Tab-separated table of C-alpha atoms in Angstrom:
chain	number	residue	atom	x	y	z
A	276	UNK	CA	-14.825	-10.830	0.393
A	277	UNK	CA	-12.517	-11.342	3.508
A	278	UNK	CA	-10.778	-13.489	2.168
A	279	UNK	CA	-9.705	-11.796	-0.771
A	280	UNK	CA	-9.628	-8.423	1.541
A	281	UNK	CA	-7.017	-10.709	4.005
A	282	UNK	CA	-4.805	-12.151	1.431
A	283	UNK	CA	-4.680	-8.306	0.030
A	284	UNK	CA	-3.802	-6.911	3.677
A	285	UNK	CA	-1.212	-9.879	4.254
A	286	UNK	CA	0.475	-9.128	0.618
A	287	UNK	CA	1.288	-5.795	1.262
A	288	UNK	CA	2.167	-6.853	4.400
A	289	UNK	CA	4.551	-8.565	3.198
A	290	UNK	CA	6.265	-6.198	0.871
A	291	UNK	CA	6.191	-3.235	2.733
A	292	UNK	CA	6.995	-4.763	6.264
A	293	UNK	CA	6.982	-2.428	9.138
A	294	UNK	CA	7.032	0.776	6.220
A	295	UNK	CA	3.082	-0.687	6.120
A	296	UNK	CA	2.020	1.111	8.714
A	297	UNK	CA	3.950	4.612	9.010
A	298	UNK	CA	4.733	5.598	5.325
A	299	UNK	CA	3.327	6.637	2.411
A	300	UNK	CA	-0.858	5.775	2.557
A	301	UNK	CA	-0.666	4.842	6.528
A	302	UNK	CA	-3.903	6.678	7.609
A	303	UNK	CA	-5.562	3.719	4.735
A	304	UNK	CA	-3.768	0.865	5.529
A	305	UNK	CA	-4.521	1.678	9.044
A	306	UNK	CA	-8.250	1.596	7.829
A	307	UNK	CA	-8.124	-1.367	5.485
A	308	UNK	CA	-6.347	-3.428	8.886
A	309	UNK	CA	-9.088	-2.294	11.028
A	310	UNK	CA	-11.691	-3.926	8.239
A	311	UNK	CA	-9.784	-6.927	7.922
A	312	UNK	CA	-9.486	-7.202	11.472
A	313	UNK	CA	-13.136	-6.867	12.258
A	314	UNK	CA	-14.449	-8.992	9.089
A	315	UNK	CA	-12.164	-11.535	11.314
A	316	UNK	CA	-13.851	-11.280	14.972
A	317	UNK	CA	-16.926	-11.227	13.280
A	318	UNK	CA	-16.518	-14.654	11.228
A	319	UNK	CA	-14.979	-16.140	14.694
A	320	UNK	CA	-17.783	-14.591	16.748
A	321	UNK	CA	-20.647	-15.654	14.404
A	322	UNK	CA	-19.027	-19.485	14.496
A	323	UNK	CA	-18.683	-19.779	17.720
A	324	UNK	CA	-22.645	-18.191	18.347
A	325	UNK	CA	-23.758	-20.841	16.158
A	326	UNK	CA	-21.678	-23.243	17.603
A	327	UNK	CA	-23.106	-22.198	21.312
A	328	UNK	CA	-26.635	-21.442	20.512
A	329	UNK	CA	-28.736	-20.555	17.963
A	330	UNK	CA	-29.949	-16.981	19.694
A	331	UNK	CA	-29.435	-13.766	18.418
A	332	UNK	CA	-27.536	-11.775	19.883
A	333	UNK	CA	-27.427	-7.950	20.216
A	334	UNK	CA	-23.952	-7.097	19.543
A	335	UNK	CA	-23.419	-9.344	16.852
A	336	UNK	CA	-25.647	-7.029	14.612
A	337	UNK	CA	-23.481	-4.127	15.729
A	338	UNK	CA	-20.695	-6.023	13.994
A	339	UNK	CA	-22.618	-6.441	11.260
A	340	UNK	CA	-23.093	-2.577	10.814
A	341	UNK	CA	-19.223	-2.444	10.968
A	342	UNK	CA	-19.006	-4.666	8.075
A	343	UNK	CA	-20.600	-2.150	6.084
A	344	UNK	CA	-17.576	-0.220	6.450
A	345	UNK	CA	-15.943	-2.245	3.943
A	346	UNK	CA	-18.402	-0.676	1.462
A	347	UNK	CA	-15.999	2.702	1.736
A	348	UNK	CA	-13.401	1.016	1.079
A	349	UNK	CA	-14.063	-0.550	-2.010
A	350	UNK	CA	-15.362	2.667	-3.161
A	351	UNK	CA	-12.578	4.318	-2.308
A	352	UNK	CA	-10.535	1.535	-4.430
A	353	UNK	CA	-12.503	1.283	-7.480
A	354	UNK	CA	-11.553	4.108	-9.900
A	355	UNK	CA	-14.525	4.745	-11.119
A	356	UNK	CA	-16.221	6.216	-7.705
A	357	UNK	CA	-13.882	9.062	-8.237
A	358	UNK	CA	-16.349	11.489	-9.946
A	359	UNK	CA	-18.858	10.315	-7.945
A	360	UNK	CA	-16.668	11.525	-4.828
A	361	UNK	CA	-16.214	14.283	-5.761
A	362	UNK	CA	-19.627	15.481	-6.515
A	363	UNK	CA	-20.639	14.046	-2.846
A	364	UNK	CA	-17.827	16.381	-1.742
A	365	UNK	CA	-18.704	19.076	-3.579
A	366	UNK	CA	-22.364	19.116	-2.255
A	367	UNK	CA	-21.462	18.513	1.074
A	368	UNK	CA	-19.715	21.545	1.396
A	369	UNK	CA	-22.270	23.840	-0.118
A	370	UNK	CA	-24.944	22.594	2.423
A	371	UNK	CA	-23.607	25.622	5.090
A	372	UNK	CA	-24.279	28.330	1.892
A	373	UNK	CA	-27.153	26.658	1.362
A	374	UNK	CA	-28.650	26.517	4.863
A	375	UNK	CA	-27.966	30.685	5.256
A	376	UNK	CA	-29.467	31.190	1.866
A	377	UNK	CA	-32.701	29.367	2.872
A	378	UNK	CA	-32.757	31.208	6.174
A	379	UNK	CA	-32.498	34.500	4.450
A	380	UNK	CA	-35.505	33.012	2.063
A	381	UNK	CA	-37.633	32.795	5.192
A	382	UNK	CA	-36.800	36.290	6.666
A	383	UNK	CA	-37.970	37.799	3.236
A	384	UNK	CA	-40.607	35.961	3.210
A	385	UNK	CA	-41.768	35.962	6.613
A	386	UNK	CA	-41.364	39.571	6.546
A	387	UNK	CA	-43.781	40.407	3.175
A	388	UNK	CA	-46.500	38.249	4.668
A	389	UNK	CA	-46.686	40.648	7.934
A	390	UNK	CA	-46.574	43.587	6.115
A	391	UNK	CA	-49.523	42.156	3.482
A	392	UNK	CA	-51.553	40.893	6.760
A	393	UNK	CA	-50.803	44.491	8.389
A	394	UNK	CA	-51.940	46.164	5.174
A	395	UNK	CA	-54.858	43.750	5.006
A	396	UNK	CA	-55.937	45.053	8.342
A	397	UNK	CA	-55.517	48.273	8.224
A	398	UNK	CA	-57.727	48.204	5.057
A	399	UNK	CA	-60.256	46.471	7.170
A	400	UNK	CA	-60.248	48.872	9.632
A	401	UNK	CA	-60.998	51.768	7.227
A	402	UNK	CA	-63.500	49.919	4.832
A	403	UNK	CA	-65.380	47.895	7.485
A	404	UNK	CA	-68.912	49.342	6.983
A	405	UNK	CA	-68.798	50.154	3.431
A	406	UNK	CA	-68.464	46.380	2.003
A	407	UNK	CA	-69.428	43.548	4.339
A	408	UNK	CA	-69.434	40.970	1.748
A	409	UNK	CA	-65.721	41.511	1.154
A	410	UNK	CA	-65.139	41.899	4.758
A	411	UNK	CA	-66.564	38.074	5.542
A	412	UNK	CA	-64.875	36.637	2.472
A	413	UNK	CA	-61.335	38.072	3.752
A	414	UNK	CA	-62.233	36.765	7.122
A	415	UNK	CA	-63.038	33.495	6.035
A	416	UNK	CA	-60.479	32.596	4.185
A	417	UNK	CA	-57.510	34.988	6.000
């Protein structure tokens, strides 16, 4: 993948010149450099750890978790992830309606289950001689 990523970056590179990274798409081609970039240190950092030793070492798996960055921006390439974008998107920004809606949820129902255990009570305290089976069962299982 870098190296069809680099020949990519280098292309447009190439056409647009210095344009590449102020007009049009910058914030993306910014991106897309960065990726190319760090697909680069890695391959020269991973040869050269091999090269050296054969440990592992901590920060090279941080570069690997970088690398999965390119993932974004083949999705945000291919065409077809549009749809799929936009749903993400779309969910995303109902999560803040959603979170007050749930908390309201709670609050209702929060709020009928201490008035039912008050009324419970209170119908304990009235009733408490008169039916003792009733009285253990609600006990029991309340």
């Amino acid at each position: 993948f870098f190296l069809v990523f680099a020949a990519e970056l280098v292309l447009r590179l190439y056409v647009f010149r210095c344009g590449f990274f102020i007009e049009g798409d910058y914030h993306w081609n910014w991106f897309d450099a960065i990726i190319v970039t760090t697909a680069l240190v890695e391959l020269v950092v991973n040869y050269v750890a091999e090269e050296i030793s054969r440990q592992s070492v901590t920060w090279l798996r941080i570069l690997r978790i970088i690398k999965l960055s390119r993932l974004i921006r083949v999705i945000r390439v291919v065409r077809v992830f549009r749809e799929l974008r936009i749903m993400v998107m779309s969910i995303v920004s109902t999560l803040r309606t959603l979170l007050w809606s749930l908390v309201c949820v709670i609050l209702i129902m929060s709020s009928i289950a201490c008035y039912f255990a008050w009324l419970v009570a209170d119908h304990l305290d009235s009733n408490s001689e008169s039916d003792s089976e009733v009285v253990k069962e609600v006990v029991k299982y309340f």
